[in-house]
mmCIF file of C-alpha atoms and ligand atoms in Angstrom:
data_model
loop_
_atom_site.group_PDB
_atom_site.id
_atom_site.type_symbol
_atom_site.label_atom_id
_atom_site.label_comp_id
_atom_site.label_asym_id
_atom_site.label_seq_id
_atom_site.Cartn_x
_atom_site.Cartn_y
_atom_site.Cartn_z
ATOM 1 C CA UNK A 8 -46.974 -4.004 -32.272
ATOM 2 C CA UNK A 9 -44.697 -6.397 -29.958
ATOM 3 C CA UNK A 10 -43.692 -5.722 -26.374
ATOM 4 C CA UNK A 11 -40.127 -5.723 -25.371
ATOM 5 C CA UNK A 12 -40.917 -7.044 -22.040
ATOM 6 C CA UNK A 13 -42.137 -10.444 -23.930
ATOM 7 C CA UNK A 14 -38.473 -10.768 -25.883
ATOM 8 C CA UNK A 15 -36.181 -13.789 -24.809
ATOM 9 C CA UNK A 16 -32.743 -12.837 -25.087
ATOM 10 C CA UNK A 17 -32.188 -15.404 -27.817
ATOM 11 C CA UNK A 18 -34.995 -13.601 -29.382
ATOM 12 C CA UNK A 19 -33.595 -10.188 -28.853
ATOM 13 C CA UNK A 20 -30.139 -11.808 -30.529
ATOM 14 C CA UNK A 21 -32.035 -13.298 -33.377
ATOM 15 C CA UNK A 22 -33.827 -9.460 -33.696
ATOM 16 C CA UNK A 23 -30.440 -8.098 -33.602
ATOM 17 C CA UNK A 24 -28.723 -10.264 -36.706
ATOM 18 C CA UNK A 25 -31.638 -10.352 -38.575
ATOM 19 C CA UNK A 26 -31.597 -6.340 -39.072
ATOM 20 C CA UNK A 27 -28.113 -6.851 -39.835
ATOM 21 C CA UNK A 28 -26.974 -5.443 -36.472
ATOM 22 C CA UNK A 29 -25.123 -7.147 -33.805
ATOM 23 C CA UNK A 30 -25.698 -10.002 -31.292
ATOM 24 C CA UNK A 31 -24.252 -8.432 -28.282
ATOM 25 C CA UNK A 32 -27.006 -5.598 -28.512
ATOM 26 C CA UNK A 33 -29.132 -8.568 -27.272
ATOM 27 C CA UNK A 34 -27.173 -8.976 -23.587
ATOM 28 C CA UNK A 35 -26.801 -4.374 -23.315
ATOM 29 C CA UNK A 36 -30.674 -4.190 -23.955
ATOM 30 C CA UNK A 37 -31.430 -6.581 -21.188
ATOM 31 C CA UNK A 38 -29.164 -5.068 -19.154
ATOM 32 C CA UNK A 39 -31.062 -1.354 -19.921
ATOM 33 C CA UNK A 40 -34.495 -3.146 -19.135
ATOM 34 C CA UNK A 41 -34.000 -5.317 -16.280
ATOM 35 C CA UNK A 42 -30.541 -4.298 -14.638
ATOM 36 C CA UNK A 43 -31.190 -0.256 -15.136
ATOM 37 C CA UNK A 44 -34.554 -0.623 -15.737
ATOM 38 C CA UNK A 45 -35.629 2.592 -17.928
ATOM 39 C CA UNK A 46 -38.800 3.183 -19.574
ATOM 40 C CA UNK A 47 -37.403 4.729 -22.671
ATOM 41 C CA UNK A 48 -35.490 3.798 -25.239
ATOM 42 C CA UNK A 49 -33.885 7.312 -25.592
ATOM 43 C CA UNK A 50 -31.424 6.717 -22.223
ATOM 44 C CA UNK A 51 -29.827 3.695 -24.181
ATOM 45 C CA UNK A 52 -26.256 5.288 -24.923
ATOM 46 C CA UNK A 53 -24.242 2.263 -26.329
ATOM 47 C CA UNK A 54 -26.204 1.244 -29.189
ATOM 48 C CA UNK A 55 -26.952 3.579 -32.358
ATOM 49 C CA UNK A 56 -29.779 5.708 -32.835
ATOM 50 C CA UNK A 57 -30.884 3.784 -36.208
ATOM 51 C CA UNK A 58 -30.643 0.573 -34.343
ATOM 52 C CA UNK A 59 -32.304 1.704 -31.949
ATOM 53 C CA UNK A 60 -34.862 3.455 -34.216
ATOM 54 C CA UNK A 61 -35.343 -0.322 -36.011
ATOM 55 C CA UNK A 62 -36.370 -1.312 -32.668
ATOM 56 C CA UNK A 63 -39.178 1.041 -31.687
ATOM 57 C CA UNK A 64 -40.579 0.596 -34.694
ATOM 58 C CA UNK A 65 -40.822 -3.468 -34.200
ATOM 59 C CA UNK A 66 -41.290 -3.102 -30.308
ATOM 60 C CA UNK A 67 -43.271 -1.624 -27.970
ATOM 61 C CA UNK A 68 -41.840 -0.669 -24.260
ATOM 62 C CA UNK A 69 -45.111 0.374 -22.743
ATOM 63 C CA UNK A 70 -46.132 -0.589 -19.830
ATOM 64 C CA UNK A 71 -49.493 -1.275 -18.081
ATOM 65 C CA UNK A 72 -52.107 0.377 -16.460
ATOM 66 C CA UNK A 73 -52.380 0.061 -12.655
ATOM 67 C CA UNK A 74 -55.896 1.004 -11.819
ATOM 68 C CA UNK A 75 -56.407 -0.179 -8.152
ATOM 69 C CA UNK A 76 -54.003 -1.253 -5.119
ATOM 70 C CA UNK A 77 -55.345 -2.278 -2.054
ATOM 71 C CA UNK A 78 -52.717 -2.768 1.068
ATOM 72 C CA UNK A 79 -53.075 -4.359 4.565
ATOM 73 C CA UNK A 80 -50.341 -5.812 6.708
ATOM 74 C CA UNK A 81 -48.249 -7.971 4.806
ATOM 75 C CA UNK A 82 -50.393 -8.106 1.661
ATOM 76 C CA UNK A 83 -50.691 -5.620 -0.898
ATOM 77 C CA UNK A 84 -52.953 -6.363 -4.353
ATOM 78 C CA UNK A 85 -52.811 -4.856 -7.322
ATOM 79 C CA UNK A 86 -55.322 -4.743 -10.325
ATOM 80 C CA UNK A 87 -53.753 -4.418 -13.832
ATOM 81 C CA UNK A 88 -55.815 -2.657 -16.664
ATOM 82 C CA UNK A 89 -54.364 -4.524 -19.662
ATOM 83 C CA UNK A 90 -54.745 -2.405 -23.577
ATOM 84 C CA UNK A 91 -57.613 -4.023 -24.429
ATOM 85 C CA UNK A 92 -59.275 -2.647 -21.226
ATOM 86 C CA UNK A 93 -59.336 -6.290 -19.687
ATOM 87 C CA UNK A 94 -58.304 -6.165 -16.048
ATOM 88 C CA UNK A 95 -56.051 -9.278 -14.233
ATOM 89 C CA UNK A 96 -55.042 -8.870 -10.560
ATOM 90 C CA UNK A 97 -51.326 -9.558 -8.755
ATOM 91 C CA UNK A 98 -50.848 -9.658 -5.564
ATOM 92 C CA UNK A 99 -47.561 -9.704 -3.046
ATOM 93 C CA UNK A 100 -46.863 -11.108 -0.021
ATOM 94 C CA UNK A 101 -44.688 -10.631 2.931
ATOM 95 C CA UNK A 102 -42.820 -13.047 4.280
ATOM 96 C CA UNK A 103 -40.007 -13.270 7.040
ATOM 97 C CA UNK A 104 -38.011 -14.675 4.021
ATOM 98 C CA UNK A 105 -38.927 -12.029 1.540
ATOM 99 C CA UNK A 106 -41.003 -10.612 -0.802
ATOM 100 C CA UNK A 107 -43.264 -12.839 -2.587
ATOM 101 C CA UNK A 108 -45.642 -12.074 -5.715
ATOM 102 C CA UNK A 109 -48.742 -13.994 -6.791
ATOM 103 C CA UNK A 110 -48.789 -13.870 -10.460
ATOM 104 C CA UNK A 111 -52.405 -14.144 -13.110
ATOM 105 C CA UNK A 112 -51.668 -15.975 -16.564
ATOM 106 C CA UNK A 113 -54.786 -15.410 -18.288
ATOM 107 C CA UNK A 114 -58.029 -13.264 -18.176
ATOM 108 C CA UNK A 115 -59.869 -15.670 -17.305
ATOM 109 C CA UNK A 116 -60.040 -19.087 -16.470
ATOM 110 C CA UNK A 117 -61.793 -22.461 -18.469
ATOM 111 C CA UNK A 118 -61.173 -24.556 -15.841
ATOM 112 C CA UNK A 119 -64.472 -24.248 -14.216
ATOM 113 C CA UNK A 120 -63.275 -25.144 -10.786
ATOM 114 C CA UNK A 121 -66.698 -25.052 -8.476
ATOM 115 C CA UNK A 122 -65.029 -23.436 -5.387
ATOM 116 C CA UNK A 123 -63.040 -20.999 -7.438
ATOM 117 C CA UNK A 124 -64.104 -17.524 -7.849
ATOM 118 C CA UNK A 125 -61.557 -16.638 -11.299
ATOM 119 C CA UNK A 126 -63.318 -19.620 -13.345
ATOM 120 C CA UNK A 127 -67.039 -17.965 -12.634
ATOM 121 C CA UNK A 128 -65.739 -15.741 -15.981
ATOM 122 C CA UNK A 129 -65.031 -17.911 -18.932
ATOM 123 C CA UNK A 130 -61.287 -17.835 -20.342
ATOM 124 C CA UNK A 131 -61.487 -14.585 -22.414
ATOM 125 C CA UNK A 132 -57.847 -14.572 -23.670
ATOM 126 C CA UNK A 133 -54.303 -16.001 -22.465
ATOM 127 C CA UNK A 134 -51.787 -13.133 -20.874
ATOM 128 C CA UNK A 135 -48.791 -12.553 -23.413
ATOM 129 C CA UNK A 136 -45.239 -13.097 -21.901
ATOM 130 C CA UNK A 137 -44.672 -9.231 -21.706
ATOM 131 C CA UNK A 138 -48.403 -9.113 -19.289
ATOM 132 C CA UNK A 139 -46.517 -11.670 -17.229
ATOM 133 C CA UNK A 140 -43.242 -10.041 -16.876
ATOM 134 C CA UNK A 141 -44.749 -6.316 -16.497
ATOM 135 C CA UNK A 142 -46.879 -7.677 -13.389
ATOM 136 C CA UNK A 143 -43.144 -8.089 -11.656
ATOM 137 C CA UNK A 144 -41.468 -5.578 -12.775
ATOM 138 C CA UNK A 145 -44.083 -2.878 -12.344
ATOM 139 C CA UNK A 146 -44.827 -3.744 -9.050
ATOM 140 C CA UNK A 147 -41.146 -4.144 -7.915
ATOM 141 C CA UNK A 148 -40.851 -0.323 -9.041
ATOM 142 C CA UNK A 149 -43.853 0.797 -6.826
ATOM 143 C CA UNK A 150 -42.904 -1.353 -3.986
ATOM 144 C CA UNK A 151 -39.255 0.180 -4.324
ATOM 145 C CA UNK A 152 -37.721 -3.226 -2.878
ATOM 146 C CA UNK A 153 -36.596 -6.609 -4.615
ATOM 147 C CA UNK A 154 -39.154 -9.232 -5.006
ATOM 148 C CA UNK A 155 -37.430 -12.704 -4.308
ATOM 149 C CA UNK A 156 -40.480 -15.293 -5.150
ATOM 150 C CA UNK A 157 -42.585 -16.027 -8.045
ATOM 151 C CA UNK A 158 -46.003 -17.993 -7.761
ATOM 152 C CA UNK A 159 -47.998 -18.417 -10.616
ATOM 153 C CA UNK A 160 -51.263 -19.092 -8.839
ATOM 154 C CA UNK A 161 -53.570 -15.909 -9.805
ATOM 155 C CA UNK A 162 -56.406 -15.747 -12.343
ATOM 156 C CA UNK A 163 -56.086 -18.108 -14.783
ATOM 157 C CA UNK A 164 -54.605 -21.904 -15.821
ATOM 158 C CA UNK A 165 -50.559 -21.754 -16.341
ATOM 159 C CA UNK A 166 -50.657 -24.969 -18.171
ATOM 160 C CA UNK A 167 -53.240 -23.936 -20.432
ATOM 161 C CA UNK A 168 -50.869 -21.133 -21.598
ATOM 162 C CA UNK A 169 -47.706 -23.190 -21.849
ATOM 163 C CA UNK A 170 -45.614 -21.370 -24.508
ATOM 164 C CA UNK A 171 -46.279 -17.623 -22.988
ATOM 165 C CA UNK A 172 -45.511 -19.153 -19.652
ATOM 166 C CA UNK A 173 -42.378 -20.917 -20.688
ATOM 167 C CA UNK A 174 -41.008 -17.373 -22.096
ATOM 168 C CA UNK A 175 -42.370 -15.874 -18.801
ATOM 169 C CA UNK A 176 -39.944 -18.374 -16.716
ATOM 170 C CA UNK A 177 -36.581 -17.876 -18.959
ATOM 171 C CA UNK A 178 -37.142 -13.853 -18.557
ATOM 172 C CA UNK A 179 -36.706 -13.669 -15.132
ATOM 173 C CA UNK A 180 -35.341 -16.537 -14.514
ATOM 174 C CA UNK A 181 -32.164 -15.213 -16.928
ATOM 175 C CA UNK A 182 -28.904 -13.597 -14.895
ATOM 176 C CA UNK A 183 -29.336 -10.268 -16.936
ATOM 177 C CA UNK A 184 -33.121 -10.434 -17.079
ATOM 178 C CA UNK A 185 -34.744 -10.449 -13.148
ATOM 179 C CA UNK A 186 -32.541 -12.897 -12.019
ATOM 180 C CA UNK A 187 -35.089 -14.608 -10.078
ATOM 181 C CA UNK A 188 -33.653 -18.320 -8.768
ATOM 182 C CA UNK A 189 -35.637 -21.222 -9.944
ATOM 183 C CA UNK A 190 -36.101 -22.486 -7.051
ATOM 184 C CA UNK A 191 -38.007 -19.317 -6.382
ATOM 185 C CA UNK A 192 -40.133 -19.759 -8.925
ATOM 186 C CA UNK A 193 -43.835 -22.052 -8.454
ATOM 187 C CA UNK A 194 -46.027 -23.254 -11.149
ATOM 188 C CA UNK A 195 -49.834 -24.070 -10.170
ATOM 189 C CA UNK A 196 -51.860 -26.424 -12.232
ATOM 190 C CA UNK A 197 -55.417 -28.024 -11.669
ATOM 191 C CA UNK A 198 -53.547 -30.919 -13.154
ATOM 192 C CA UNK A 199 -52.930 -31.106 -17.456
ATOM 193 C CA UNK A 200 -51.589 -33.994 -17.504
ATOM 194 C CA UNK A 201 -49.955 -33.627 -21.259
ATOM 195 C CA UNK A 202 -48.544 -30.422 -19.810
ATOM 196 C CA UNK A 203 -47.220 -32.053 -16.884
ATOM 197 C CA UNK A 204 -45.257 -34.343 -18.810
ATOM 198 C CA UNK A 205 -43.730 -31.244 -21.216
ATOM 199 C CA UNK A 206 -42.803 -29.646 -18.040
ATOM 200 C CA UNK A 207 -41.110 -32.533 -16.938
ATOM 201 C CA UNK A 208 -38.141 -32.080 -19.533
ATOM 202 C CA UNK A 209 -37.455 -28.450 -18.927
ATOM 203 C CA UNK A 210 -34.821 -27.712 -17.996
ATOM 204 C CA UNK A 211 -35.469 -24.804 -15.530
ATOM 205 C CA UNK A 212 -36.171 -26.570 -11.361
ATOM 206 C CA UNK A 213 -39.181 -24.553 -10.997
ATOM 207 C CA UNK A 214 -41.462 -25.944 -8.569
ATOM 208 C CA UNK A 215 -44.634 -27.767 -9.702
ATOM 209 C CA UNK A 216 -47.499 -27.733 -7.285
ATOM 210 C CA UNK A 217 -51.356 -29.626 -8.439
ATOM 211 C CA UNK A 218 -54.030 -28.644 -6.795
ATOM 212 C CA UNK A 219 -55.506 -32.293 -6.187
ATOM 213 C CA UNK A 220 -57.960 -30.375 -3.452
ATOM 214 C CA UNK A 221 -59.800 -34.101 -3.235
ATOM 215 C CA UNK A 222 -58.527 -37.969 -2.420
ATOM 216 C CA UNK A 223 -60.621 -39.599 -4.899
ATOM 217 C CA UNK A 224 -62.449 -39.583 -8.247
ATOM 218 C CA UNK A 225 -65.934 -38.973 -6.690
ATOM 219 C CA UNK A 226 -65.322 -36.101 -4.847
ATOM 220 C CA UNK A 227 -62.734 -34.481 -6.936
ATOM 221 C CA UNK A 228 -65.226 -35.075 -9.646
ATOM 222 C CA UNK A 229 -67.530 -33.139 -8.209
ATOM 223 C CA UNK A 230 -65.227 -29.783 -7.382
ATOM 224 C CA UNK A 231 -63.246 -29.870 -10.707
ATOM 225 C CA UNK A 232 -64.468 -30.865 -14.182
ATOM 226 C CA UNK A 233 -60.792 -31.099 -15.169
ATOM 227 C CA UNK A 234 -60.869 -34.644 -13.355
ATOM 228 C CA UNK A 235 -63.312 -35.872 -15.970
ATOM 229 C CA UNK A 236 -60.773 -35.550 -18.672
ATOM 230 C CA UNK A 237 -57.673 -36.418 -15.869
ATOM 231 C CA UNK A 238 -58.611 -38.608 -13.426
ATOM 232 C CA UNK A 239 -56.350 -39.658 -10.491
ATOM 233 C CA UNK A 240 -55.230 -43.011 -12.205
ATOM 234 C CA UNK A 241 -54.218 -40.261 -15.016
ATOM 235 C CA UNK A 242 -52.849 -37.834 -12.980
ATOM 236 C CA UNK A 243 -50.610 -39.576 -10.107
ATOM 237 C CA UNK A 244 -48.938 -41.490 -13.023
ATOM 238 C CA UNK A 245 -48.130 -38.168 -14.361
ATOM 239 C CA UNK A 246 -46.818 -36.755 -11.371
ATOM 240 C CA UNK A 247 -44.960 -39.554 -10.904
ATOM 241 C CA UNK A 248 -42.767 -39.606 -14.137
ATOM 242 C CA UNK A 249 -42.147 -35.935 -13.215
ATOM 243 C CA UNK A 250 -40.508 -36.560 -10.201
ATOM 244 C CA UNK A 251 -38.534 -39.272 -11.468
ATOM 245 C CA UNK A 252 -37.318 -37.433 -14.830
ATOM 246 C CA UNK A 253 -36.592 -34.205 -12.669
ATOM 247 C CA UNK A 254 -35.900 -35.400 -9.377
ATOM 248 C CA UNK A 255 -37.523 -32.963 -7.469
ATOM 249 C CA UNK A 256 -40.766 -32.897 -4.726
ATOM 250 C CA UNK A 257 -44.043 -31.873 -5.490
ATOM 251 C CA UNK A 258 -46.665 -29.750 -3.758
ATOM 252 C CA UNK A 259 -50.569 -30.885 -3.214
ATOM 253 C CA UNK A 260 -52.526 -27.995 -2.613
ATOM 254 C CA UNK A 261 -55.723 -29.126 -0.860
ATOM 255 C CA UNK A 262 -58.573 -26.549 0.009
ATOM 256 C CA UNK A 263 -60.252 -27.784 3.127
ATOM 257 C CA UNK A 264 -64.176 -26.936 2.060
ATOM 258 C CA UNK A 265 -66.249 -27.760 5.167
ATOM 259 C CA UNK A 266 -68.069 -30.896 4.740
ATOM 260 C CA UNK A 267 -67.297 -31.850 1.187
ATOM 261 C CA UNK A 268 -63.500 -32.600 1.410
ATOM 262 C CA UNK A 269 -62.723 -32.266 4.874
ATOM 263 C CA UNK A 270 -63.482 -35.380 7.062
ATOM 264 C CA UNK A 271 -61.448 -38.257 8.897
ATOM 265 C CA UNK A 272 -61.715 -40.289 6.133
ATOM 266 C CA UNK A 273 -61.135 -37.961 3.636
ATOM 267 C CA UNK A 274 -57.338 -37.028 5.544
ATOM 268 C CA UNK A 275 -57.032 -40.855 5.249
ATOM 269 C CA UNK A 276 -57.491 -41.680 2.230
ATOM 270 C CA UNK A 277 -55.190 -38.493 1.070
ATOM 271 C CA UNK A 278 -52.225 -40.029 3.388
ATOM 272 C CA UNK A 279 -52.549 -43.476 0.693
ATOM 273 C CA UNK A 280 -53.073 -41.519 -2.599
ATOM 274 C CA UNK A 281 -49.783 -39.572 -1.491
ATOM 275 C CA UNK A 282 -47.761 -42.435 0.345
ATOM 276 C CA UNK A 283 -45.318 -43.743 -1.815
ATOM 277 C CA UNK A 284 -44.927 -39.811 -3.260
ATOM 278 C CA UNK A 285 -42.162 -37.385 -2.662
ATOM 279 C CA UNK A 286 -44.305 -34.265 -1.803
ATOM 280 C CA UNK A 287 -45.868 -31.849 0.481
ATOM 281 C CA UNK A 288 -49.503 -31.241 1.213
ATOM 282 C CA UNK A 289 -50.458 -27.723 1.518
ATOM 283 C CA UNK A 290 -53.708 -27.227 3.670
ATOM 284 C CA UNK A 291 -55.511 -24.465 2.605
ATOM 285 C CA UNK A 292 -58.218 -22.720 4.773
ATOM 286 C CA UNK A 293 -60.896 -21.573 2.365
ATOM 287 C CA UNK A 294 -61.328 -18.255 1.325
ATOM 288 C CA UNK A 295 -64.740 -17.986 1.160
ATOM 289 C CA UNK A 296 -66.640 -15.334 -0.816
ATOM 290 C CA UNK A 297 -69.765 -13.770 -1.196
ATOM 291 C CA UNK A 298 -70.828 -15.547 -4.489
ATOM 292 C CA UNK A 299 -70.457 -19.239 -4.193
ATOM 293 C CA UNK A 300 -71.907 -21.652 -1.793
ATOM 294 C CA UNK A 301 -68.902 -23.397 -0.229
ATOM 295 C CA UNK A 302 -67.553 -22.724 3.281
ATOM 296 C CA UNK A 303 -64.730 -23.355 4.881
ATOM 297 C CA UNK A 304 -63.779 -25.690 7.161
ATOM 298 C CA UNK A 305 -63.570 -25.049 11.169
ATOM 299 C CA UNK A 306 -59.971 -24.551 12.677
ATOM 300 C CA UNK A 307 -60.501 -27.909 14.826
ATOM 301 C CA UNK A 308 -61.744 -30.141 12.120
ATOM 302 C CA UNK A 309 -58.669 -28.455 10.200
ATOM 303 C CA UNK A 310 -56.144 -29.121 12.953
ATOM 304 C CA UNK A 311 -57.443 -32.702 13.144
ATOM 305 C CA UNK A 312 -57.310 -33.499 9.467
ATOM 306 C CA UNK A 313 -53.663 -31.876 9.914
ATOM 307 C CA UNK A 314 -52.974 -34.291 12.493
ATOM 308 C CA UNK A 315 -53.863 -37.445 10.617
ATOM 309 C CA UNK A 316 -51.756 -36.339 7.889
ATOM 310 C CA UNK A 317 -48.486 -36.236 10.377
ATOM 311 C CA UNK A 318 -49.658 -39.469 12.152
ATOM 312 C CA UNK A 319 -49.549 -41.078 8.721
ATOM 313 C CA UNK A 320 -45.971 -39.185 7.887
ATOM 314 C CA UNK A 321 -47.215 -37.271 5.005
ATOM 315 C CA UNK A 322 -45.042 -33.683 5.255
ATOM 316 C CA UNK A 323 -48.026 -31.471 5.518
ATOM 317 C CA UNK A 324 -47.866 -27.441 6.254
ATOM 318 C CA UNK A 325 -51.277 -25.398 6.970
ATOM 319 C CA UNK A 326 -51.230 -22.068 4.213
ATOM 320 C CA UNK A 327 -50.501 -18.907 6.037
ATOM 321 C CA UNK A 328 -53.016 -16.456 5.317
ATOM 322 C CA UNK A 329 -53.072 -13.439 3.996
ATOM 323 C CA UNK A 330 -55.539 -10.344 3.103
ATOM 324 C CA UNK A 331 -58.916 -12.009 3.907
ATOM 325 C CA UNK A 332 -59.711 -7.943 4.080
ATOM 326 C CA UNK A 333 -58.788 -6.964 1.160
ATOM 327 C CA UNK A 334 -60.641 -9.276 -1.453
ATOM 328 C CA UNK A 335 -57.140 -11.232 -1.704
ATOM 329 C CA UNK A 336 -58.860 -14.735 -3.193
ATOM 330 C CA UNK A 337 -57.464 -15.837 -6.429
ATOM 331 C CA UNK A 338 -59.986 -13.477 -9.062
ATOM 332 C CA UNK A 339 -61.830 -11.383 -6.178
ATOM 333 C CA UNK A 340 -60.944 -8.254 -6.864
ATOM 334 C CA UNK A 341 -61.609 -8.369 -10.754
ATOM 335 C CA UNK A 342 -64.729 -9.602 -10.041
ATOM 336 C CA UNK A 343 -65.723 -6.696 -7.633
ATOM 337 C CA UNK A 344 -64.458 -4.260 -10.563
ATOM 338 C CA UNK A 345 -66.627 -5.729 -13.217
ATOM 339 C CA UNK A 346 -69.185 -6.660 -10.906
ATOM 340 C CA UNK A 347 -70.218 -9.571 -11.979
HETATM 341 N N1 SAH B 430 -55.236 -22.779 -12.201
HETATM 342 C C1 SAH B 430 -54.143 -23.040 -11.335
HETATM 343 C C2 SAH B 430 -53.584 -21.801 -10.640
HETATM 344 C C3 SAH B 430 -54.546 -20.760 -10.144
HETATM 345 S S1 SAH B 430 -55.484 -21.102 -8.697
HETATM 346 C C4 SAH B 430 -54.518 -24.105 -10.332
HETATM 347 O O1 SAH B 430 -55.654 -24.560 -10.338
HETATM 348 O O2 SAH B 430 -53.665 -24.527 -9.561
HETATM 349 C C5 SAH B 430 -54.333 -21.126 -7.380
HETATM 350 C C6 SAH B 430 -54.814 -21.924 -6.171
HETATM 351 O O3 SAH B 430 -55.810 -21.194 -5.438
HETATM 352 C C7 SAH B 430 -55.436 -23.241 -6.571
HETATM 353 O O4 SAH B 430 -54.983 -24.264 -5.724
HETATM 354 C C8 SAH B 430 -56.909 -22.955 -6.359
HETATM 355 O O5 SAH B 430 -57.608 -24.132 -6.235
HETATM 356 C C9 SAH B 430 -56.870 -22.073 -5.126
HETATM 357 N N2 SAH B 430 -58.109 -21.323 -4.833
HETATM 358 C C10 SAH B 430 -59.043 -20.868 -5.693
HETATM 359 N N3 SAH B 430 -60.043 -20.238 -5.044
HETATM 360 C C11 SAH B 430 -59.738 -20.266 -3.726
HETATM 361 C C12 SAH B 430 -60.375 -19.772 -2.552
HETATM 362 N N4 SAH B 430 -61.532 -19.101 -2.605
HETATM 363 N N5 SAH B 430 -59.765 -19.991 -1.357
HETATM 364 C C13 SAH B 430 -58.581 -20.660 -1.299
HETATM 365 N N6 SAH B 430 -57.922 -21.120 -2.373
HETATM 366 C C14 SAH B 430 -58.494 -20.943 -3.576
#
């Protein structure tokens, strides 16, 4: 059976004329799931019981399985048993700005990224749109407070689950549906290119960030097999019809992975790849973990790479961290459940 929680609201109006019912039902139901947010559909008093009969019988409004939360400061992580018993992990941040919630799309990952712990487990299936939204909404509801900021940076490639994702974005991006702001909202990609492009026509002004994590083909090579199929002279080209069909800025995440990405040179020759673009760097201090062999980067050699980023007027921030206690690295936590 469907989920609810994966239904568009043009889907939920198609639904509705299709049974021979009406359209508005479409704009009321949202309003019951997302504004007044019940759990059954027994408290819904302005649509008829053999409507809403029709529905339960097409849709599902289950929710998932929280099996594990672990909380420190400003961080709080959450791991998700899904109905097939597969597990995916959220987690939410604090900020002085709000509350901010790191989002899986898959279970899984193909990417194979070398520093990354998520890709050590081959891509076992994508997340449907109602996983996506029920991460939110689920942990809004045990948080008891708003959450104001999407990133789609957990377990798993966005881009490599376009559709779902797409669905994911116009659910709570919609007035009646979680009314999150665009702008609010980030995508993550290790950089599919073809999906880059598609993105670059819809409409939504969700934030795109690549994690480029390397300033040339050798060493990006090296980190991320995705390079082989999209190298930089693929890529930047990419990036750059994005920004001129949508207008917008871009975000580089770069991992700073002590002595593979992280020298004088390497800062460098990131400040030409990135000249002429309209974007921020995002240094991020890696989180290293107990499996995989790369370390991270001192805090001088970071403040120095930092430095000759801003000499060379790139807009460059250093990533805030949080929950280096609690497991919070993208796919740590599922990994200590399934021990693998
Ligand atoms: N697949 C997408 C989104 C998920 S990963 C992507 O590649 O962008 C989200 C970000 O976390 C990526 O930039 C990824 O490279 C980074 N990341 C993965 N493992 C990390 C670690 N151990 N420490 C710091 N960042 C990590």
């Amino acid at each position: 059976m469907k989920n609810i929680y994966g239904c568009t609201l043009e889907d939920l109006e198609k639904y509705f004329i299709q049974i021979g019912s009406r359209k508005f039902h479409a704009l009321q139901l949202f309003s019951w799931l997302y504004e007044k947010r019940i759990e059954d559909y027994s408290m819904i008093t302005n649509i008829k019981k053999e409507v809403l009969d029709s529905l339960s019988k097409e849709y599902s409004i289950a929710r998932l399985q929280i099996v594990d939360v672990q909380e420190d400061t400003d961080v709080c992580k959450y791991l998700f048993e899904l109905e097939d018993k597969e597990h995916i992990e959220a987690v939410l941040m604090r900020h002085d700005y709000g509350n901010s919630i790191c989002i899986s799309s898959q279970v899984g990952c193909n990417m194979g990224c070398k520093f990354c712990e998520s890709g050590r487990r081959k891509k076992v299936r994508n997340l449907e749109t109602y996983e996506m939204v029920l991460q939110l909404l689920m942990i809004e509801k045990l948080l008891g407070e708003r959450i104001s900021h999407v990133v789609v940076m957990g377990i798993g490639e966005p881009f490599d689950n376009y559709d779902n994702l797409i669905r994911f974005f116009e659910i709570i991006n919609h007035p009646k549906g979680l009314a999150i702001g665009a702008r609010h909202i980030t995508v993550s990609t290790c950089g599919l290119v073809p999906k880059i492009l598609e993105f670059s026509t819809f409409p939504l002004q969700i934030n795109l960030a690549i994690s480029l994590h390397a300033p040339n083909n050798e060493v990006r090579d090296r980190i991320m097999p995705i390079n082989k199929a999209y190298p930089l002279e693929v890529l930047i080209p990419a990036i750059k019809t994005y920004l001129e069909r949508t207008n917008r800025r871009v975000t580089f995440e770069y991992i700073l992975l002590k002595d593979i990405n992280d020298s004088d040179e390497c800062a460098l020759e990131l400040s030409h790849l990135v000249k002429d673009i309209n974007c921020y760097i995002n240094l991020i201090p890696y989180n290293e973990t107990n499996n995989l062999d790369f370390m991270r980067t001192n805090t001088v050699q970071i403040m120095r790479f930092y430095d000759i980023l801003k000499k060379n007027n790139i807009n460059v921030t250093i990533r805030k961290e949080f929950g280096g206690k609690i497991s919070a690295a993208c796919g740590q936590l599922r990994s200590k459940k399934e021990e693998l």
